[in-house]
Amino acid sequence: MRTSQQLGARRCADFTESVIREMTRIAHEHEAINLAQGFPDFPMPAPMKEAASAAIHGDINQYAITWGAPTLRLAIAEKYRRFYELEVDPEREITVTCGATEAMAATFLALMDPGDEVIIFEPFYENYGPDAILASATPVFVPLEAPGWVLDPERLRAAFSPRTKAIVVNTPHNPTGRVFTREEIALIAELCIEHDVWAITDEIYEHIRYAGGHHLLTAVPGMRERTVTISGLSKTFSCTGWRLGYAIAPARLTGAIRKVHDFLTVGAPAPLQAAAAVGMAFDAEYYNRLALDYRARRDLMVTALADAGFKFTVPEGAYYILADFSALSGSDDATFAKWMTKEIGVATVPGSSFYQNGQGGRGLVRFAFCKQAETLRKAADRLAWMQVRA
Ligand SMILES: Cc1ncc(COP(=O)(O)O)c(C=O)c1O
């Protein structure tokens, strides 16, 4: 007989509670500054909040079209034309989802058959592995090595097999802060074409960059028909709670993504979609300001961590620093992260949560700096005690 512990399906038996949420809970218990979870502690743009209120009061409160309100899909298509000179058909190529998270899961479910392999760079954002397992696919990990986290062409080439169905490409990258170069993107494209493989991109940090351009895989010749471009509003408009994202894919795959999305969620929140269209129309000034503000936060955090004795590569994009603490402590990452939360009052994510097996990331913790300068300065004051207490 099965016990209540065994009632869950086998496919999710190995899923653990998100370490990030666990660290957030511990941070609450100890009144620590939460630099674990990647959500901003500052407000989202006022015009979007006003548009959301207006939409609710204007009775846009029933189901939107499953694959996204026409105004939002049009606004997304126009933004891609304006920023990337990419023509996207809002009728046949865009699916609006509940966050990039759902876009990724729906794409995996729409694309993968049992036995298919999907290449994922390691360290990785923690959802990709479970997404692969939920879709009965097998993740194949390719390491990005510290300190530079650059892509090793030979290891990548060796990861492709006759079973490879897709590769996940996240740039700017969480947790390392890497922004893949034009050459790295070109190599990935070359291998996808050579092996007839799909690219599934996660471009959620596309506008948070300090160095390098944002190179779209889908814009590389030959890639348009084999790329799913995923992004969303959470990071660009500081509204992680709105749960709005999207997948741009060739029409032949969009049909399948839309069907999966319909059965998973029916659709994303209608009034927020109306407000999202307002944000999508913001001009370059908004994005430049966003990047400049993040640069100031990054610089503050870089100084605080270097002064405290951490070693790391300065991020080129996204809002994380993956830092080596081995000069400060011989503990493993989970022990060190819990100690730092309780004794220093700053919560981080243990590095091993970004690796498939426990050994990777043992000497690393990830700091999120998507916080107000005041929060970061407070964290810096606390981190100044590191060397005394460690
Ligand atoms: C790389 C990456 N992708 C996706 C997400 C989640 O995006 P969303 O809020 O749109 O589901 C995150 C959130 O931290 C992330 O870091």
Coordinates of C-alpha atoms and ligand atoms in Angstrom, one line a residue:
M1 CA 0.0 0.0 0.0
R2 CA 1.2 3.5 -0.7
T3 CA 1.7 5.9 2.2
S4 CA 0.6 9.5 2.0
Q5 CA 4.3 10.3 1.3
Q6 CA 4.2 8.2 -1.8
L7 CA 0.9 9.5 -3.2
G8 CA 2.6 11.9 -5.6
A9 CA 3.4 10.9 -9.1
R10 CA 6.9 9.4 -9.8
R11 CA 7.7 12.2 -12.2
C12 CA 7.8 14.8 -9.4
A13 CA 9.2 12.5 -6.7
D14 CA 12.7 14.2 -6.9
F15 CA 11.4 17.7 -7.0
T16 CA 12.4 19.6 -3.9
E17 CA 10.9 22.8 -2.5
S18 CA 12.5 25.7 -4.3
V19 CA 15.7 26.6 -2.3
I20 CA 15.0 30.2 -3.0
R21 CA 11.7 30.1 -1.3
E22 CA 13.2 28.2 1.7
M23 CA 15.9 30.9 2.0
T24 CA 13.2 33.6 1.9
R25 CA 11.4 31.9 4.8
I26 CA 14.6 31.7 6.8
A27 CA 15.3 35.4 6.0
H28 CA 11.9 36.3 7.4
E29 CA 12.5 34.3 10.6
H30 CA 15.8 36.2 11.2
E31 CA 14.8 39.6 9.8
A32 CA 17.6 39.3 7.3
I33 CA 17.8 41.4 4.1
N34 CA 16.5 39.1 1.4
L35 CA 19.0 39.1 -1.4
A36 CA 18.0 35.5 -2.2
Q37 CA 14.8 36.0 -4.3
G38 CA 15.0 38.0 -7.6
F39 CA 12.1 40.4 -7.1
P40 CA 12.4 44.2 -6.9
D41 CA 11.6 46.0 -3.7
F42 CA 10.7 49.2 -5.7
P43 CA 7.5 50.1 -7.5
M44 CA 6.7 49.3 -11.1
P45 CA 6.0 52.1 -13.7
A46 CA 3.0 54.3 -12.6
P47 CA 1.4 54.4 -16.1
M48 CA 1.1 50.7 -16.1
K49 CA -0.5 50.6 -12.7
E50 CA -3.0 53.3 -13.8
A51 CA -3.7 51.3 -16.9
A52 CA -4.4 48.2 -14.9
S53 CA -6.8 50.0 -12.5
A54 CA -8.5 51.6 -15.5
A55 CA -8.9 48.1 -17.2
I56 CA -10.4 46.6 -14.0
H57 CA -12.8 49.6 -13.6
G58 CA -13.5 49.4 -17.3
D59 CA -14.8 45.8 -16.9
I60 CA -12.0 44.0 -18.7
N61 CA -12.4 41.2 -16.1
Q62 CA -13.4 38.2 -18.2
Y63 CA -11.2 35.7 -20.0
A64 CA -9.0 37.2 -22.7
I65 CA -8.5 35.3 -25.9
T66 CA -6.5 32.2 -24.8
W67 CA -3.3 33.0 -26.6
G68 CA -3.4 36.7 -25.6
A69 CA -5.4 39.9 -26.0
P70 CA -5.0 41.3 -29.5
T71 CA -3.8 44.7 -28.2
L72 CA -0.9 43.1 -26.3
R73 CA 0.1 40.8 -29.1
L74 CA 0.2 43.7 -31.4
A75 CA 2.2 45.8 -28.9
I76 CA 4.7 42.9 -28.5
A77 CA 5.1 42.6 -32.3
E78 CA 5.6 46.4 -32.6
K79 CA 8.2 46.3 -29.9
Y80 CA 10.2 43.6 -31.7
R81 CA 10.0 45.6 -34.9
R82 CA 11.2 48.8 -33.1
F83 CA 14.0 47.3 -31.0
Y84 CA 15.3 44.3 -33.0
E85 CA 14.0 45.0 -36.5
L86 CA 12.2 41.6 -36.4
E87 CA 8.9 41.1 -38.1
V88 CA 6.6 38.9 -35.9
D89 CA 3.0 38.0 -36.9
P90 CA 0.9 38.7 -33.8
E91 CA -1.9 36.4 -35.2
R92 CA 0.2 33.3 -35.7
E93 CA 3.4 33.5 -33.9
I94 CA 2.8 35.0 -30.4
T95 CA 1.4 33.3 -27.3
V96 CA 0.9 35.4 -24.1
T97 CA 1.4 33.2 -21.0
C98 CA 1.4 33.4 -17.2
G99 CA 5.1 34.5 -17.0
A100 CA 8.1 33.3 -18.9
T101 CA 7.9 30.3 -16.5
E102 CA 4.7 29.1 -18.1
A103 CA 6.0 29.9 -21.6
M104 CA 9.0 27.7 -21.0
A105 CA 6.9 24.8 -19.5
A106 CA 4.3 25.0 -22.3
T107 CA 7.0 25.0 -25.0
F108 CA 8.7 21.9 -23.4
L109 CA 5.3 20.1 -23.3
A110 CA 4.5 21.2 -26.9
L111 CA 7.9 20.1 -28.3
M112 CA 9.3 17.1 -26.4
D113 CA 8.6 13.4 -26.7
P114 CA 9.8 10.8 -24.2
G115 CA 13.5 10.1 -24.8
D116 CA 14.2 13.5 -26.3
E117 CA 17.3 15.3 -24.9
V118 CA 17.5 19.0 -24.1
I119 CA 20.8 20.8 -23.6
I120 CA 21.0 23.2 -20.7
F121 CA 24.0 25.3 -19.6
E122 CA 25.1 24.8 -16.0
P123 CA 24.8 26.6 -13.7
F124 CA 21.1 27.1 -14.7
Y125 CA 17.9 28.8 -13.6
E126 CA 16.3 26.1 -11.5
N127 CA 13.1 25.6 -13.5
Y128 CA 14.7 24.1 -16.6
G129 CA 15.5 20.7 -15.1
P130 CA 11.9 20.1 -13.7
D131 CA 10.4 21.5 -17.0
A132 CA 12.4 18.8 -18.9
I133 CA 11.2 16.1 -16.5
L134 CA 7.6 17.2 -16.6
A135 CA 7.8 16.9 -20.4
S136 CA 9.4 13.4 -20.2
A137 CA 12.7 14.8 -21.7
T138 CA 16.2 14.2 -20.5
P139 CA 18.3 17.2 -19.6
V140 CA 21.9 17.2 -20.8
F141 CA 24.1 19.7 -18.9
V142 CA 27.0 21.6 -20.4
P143 CA 29.1 23.5 -17.9
L144 CA 30.0 27.2 -18.0
E145 CA 33.2 27.3 -16.0
A146 CA 34.2 29.8 -13.4
P147 CA 35.6 32.4 -13.3
G148 CA 34.5 33.7 -16.7
W149 CA 31.5 31.5 -17.3
V150 CA 32.3 31.4 -21.0
L151 CA 31.0 28.8 -23.3
D152 CA 33.4 25.9 -24.2
P153 CA 32.8 25.2 -27.9
E154 CA 34.1 21.6 -27.8
R155 CA 32.0 20.6 -24.7
L156 CA 28.9 22.1 -26.4
R157 CA 29.6 20.4 -29.6
A158 CA 30.0 17.1 -27.8
A159 CA 26.7 17.4 -26.0
F160 CA 24.7 17.2 -29.3
S161 CA 23.4 13.7 -30.1
P162 CA 20.9 12.1 -32.4
R163 CA 18.4 12.4 -29.6
T164 CA 18.9 16.2 -29.0
K165 CA 15.6 18.0 -29.6
A166 CA 16.4 21.4 -28.2
I167 CA 18.8 23.7 -26.4
V168 CA 17.9 26.3 -23.8
V169 CA 19.7 29.5 -24.1
N170 CA 19.4 32.1 -21.3
T171 CA 21.1 35.4 -22.0
P172 CA 21.6 37.6 -20.0
H173 CA 22.2 34.6 -17.8
N174 CA 20.9 33.8 -14.3
P175 CA 22.8 33.1 -12.1
T176 CA 26.2 34.1 -13.6
G177 CA 25.4 37.5 -15.2
R178 CA 27.0 36.4 -18.5
V179 CA 25.8 38.0 -21.7
F180 CA 26.6 35.7 -24.6
T181 CA 28.6 37.3 -27.3
R182 CA 27.6 37.5 -31.0
E183 CA 30.2 34.7 -31.6
E184 CA 28.7 32.4 -28.9
I185 CA 25.2 32.9 -30.3
A186 CA 26.5 32.2 -33.8
L187 CA 28.1 29.0 -32.6
I188 CA 24.9 27.8 -30.9
A189 CA 23.0 28.7 -34.1
E190 CA 25.5 26.7 -36.3
L191 CA 25.1 23.6 -34.1
C192 CA 21.3 23.9 -34.0
I193 CA 21.2 24.0 -37.8
E194 CA 23.8 21.2 -38.2
H195 CA 21.9 18.9 -35.9
D196 CA 18.3 20.0 -36.7
V197 CA 17.7 21.2 -33.2
W198 CA 15.3 23.8 -31.7
A199 CA 16.6 26.7 -29.6
I200 CA 14.4 27.8 -26.7
T201 CA 15.6 31.1 -25.4
D202 CA 15.0 32.8 -22.1
E203 CA 15.5 36.5 -22.6
I204 CA 13.7 37.7 -19.5
Y205 CA 16.7 40.0 -18.7
E206 CA 17.1 41.4 -22.2
H207 CA 17.0 45.0 -21.1
I208 CA 19.2 44.6 -18.0
R209 CA 22.7 44.8 -19.4
Y210 CA 25.9 46.5 -18.5
A211 CA 28.1 45.3 -21.3
G212 CA 27.6 43.7 -24.7
G213 CA 24.6 43.8 -27.0
H214 CA 21.5 41.5 -26.9
H215 CA 21.9 39.1 -29.8
L216 CA 18.7 37.4 -30.7
L217 CA 19.2 33.7 -31.7
T218 CA 16.0 33.9 -33.8
A219 CA 17.6 36.7 -35.9
V220 CA 20.5 34.5 -37.0
P221 CA 19.9 33.4 -40.6
G222 CA 18.4 29.9 -40.6
M223 CA 17.2 30.1 -36.9
R224 CA 13.8 31.8 -37.3
E225 CA 12.1 28.5 -38.1
R226 CA 13.7 26.6 -35.2
T227 CA 13.7 29.2 -32.4
V228 CA 11.2 29.8 -29.6
T229 CA 11.9 33.3 -28.1
I230 CA 10.7 33.6 -24.6
S231 CA 10.5 36.8 -22.5
G232 CA 8.2 38.6 -20.2
L233 CA 7.3 41.6 -18.1
S234 CA 8.5 40.5 -14.7
K235 CA 12.0 42.0 -14.8
T236 CA 11.7 44.7 -17.5
F237 CA 8.7 46.4 -15.7
S238 CA 9.5 45.3 -12.1
C239 CA 6.2 43.4 -11.8
T240 CA 7.1 39.8 -11.0
G241 CA 3.6 39.3 -9.4
W242 CA 1.7 40.1 -12.6
R243 CA 2.7 36.8 -14.1
L244 CA 2.9 37.9 -17.7
G245 CA 5.2 36.5 -20.3
Y246 CA 5.2 35.3 -23.9
A247 CA 6.6 32.8 -26.4
I248 CA 7.3 33.8 -30.0
A249 CA 7.6 30.8 -32.3
P250 CA 7.0 29.8 -35.9
A251 CA 3.3 29.3 -36.6
R252 CA 3.7 25.5 -36.9
L253 CA 4.9 25.3 -33.3
T254 CA 2.8 28.1 -32.0
G255 CA -0.4 26.1 -32.6
A256 CA 0.9 23.3 -30.2
I257 CA 2.1 25.8 -27.6
R258 CA -1.3 27.5 -27.6
K259 CA -3.1 24.2 -27.1
V260 CA -0.9 23.3 -24.1
H261 CA -1.2 26.8 -22.7
D262 CA -5.0 26.7 -23.1
F263 CA -5.3 23.5 -21.1
L264 CA -2.8 24.6 -18.4
T265 CA -4.1 28.1 -17.6
V266 CA -6.8 29.1 -20.2
G267 CA -5.1 32.5 -20.3
A268 CA -3.1 35.2 -18.6
P269 CA -5.0 37.9 -16.5
A270 CA -7.0 40.0 -18.9
P271 CA -6.8 43.5 -17.2
L272 CA -3.1 43.1 -16.7
Q273 CA -2.6 42.2 -20.4
A274 CA -4.4 45.5 -21.3
A275 CA -1.9 47.4 -19.0
A276 CA 1.1 45.4 -20.3
A277 CA 0.4 46.8 -23.8
V278 CA 1.0 50.3 -22.3
G279 CA 4.5 49.2 -21.0
M280 CA 5.4 47.5 -24.3
A281 CA 5.0 50.9 -26.0
F282 CA 7.5 52.7 -23.8
D283 CA 10.3 54.3 -25.7
A284 CA 14.1 53.7 -25.5
E285 CA 14.4 56.3 -22.7
Y286 CA 12.6 53.9 -20.3
Y287 CA 14.9 51.0 -21.0
N288 CA 18.1 53.2 -20.9
R289 CA 17.0 54.5 -17.4
L290 CA 16.3 50.9 -16.3
A291 CA 19.8 49.8 -17.3
L292 CA 21.4 52.8 -15.7
D293 CA 19.6 52.3 -12.4
Y294 CA 20.6 48.7 -12.4
R295 CA 24.2 49.6 -13.1
A296 CA 24.3 51.8 -10.0
R297 CA 22.9 48.9 -7.9
R298 CA 25.4 46.5 -9.4
D299 CA 28.3 48.8 -8.7
L300 CA 27.2 49.2 -5.1
M301 CA 27.0 45.4 -4.6
V302 CA 30.3 44.7 -6.4
T303 CA 32.1 47.1 -4.0
A304 CA 30.4 45.6 -0.9
L305 CA 31.1 42.0 -1.9
A306 CA 34.7 42.7 -2.9
D307 CA 35.3 44.5 0.4
A308 CA 33.8 41.7 2.3
G309 CA 36.2 39.2 0.7
F310 CA 34.1 37.4 -1.9
K311 CA 35.6 36.5 -5.3
F312 CA 33.4 36.8 -8.4
T313 CA 33.2 37.9 -12.1
V314 CA 31.4 41.2 -12.4
P315 CA 28.1 40.6 -14.1
E316 CA 27.5 41.8 -17.7
G317 CA 23.8 41.5 -17.4
A318 CA 20.8 40.4 -15.2
Y319 CA 20.8 41.3 -11.5
Y320 CA 22.8 38.6 -9.7
I321 CA 26.3 38.0 -8.5
L322 CA 27.4 34.4 -8.2
A323 CA 30.2 34.8 -5.6
D324 CA 32.9 32.4 -4.3
F325 CA 33.1 32.5 -0.5
S326 CA 35.9 29.9 -0.1
A327 CA 38.3 32.6 1.1
L328 CA 35.9 33.3 4.0
S329 CA 34.7 29.9 5.0
G330 CA 35.4 26.2 4.5
S331 CA 31.6 25.3 4.9
D332 CA 29.4 24.0 2.2
D333 CA 27.2 26.5 0.4
A334 CA 23.9 25.6 2.3
T335 CA 25.6 25.8 5.7
F336 CA 27.3 29.1 4.8
A337 CA 24.1 30.7 3.3
K338 CA 22.1 29.7 6.5
W339 CA 24.9 31.0 8.7
M340 CA 25.1 34.3 6.8
T341 CA 21.3 34.8 7.0
K342 CA 21.3 34.2 10.8
E343 CA 24.6 35.9 11.8
I344 CA 25.2 38.6 9.2
G345 CA 21.5 39.2 8.4
V346 CA 21.8 38.9 4.6
A347 CA 20.1 36.0 2.8
T348 CA 21.5 34.5 -0.4
V349 CA 20.9 31.3 -2.5
P350 CA 23.3 28.4 -2.0
G351 CA 25.2 27.8 -5.3
S352 CA 24.3 24.1 -5.5
S353 CA 20.7 25.0 -6.4
F354 CA 22.0 26.0 -9.8
Y355 CA 23.7 22.6 -10.4
Q356 CA 22.4 19.2 -11.1
N357 CA 24.5 17.4 -8.5
G358 CA 25.3 18.6 -5.0
Q359 CA 29.1 19.1 -5.7
G360 CA 28.7 21.9 -8.2
G361 CA 28.3 25.3 -6.6
R362 CA 29.5 24.1 -3.1
G363 CA 31.7 27.2 -2.7
L364 CA 29.2 29.7 -4.2
V365 CA 26.3 31.8 -3.1
R366 CA 24.1 34.0 -5.3
F367 CA 23.3 37.6 -4.4
A368 CA 20.3 39.4 -6.1
F369 CA 20.7 43.1 -6.3
C370 CA 17.3 44.1 -7.7
K371 CA 16.8 46.3 -4.6
Q372 CA 16.6 49.9 -3.7
A373 CA 20.0 51.6 -3.0
E374 CA 19.0 52.0 0.6
T375 CA 18.4 48.2 1.0
L376 CA 21.7 47.5 -0.7
R377 CA 23.6 50.0 1.5
K378 CA 22.1 48.4 4.5
A379 CA 23.2 45.0 3.2
A380 CA 26.7 46.4 2.6
D381 CA 26.9 47.6 6.2
R382 CA 26.1 44.2 7.4
L383 CA 28.5 42.5 5.0
A384 CA 31.3 44.6 6.3
W385 CA 31.1 42.4 9.4
M386 CA 31.9 39.3 7.3
Q387 CA 35.6 39.1 7.9
V388 CA 35.2 39.7 11.7
R389 CA 32.6 37.0 12.2
A390 CA 33.6 34.4 9.6
Ligands
LIG1 C1 16.2 33.2 -16.1 C2 14.8 33.3 -15.6 N1 13.8 33.0 -16.4 C3 12.5 33.1 -16.0 C4 12.2 33.7 -14.7 C5 10.8 33.8 -14.3 O1 10.1 34.7 -15.2 P1 8.6 35.0 -15.0 O2 8.4 35.8 -13.7 O3 8.2 35.7 -16.2 O4 7.9 33.6 -14.9 C6 13.3 34.1 -13.9 C7 13.0 34.6 -12.5 O5 13.8 34.8 -11.7 C8 14.6 33.9 -14.3 O6 15.6 34.3 -13.6

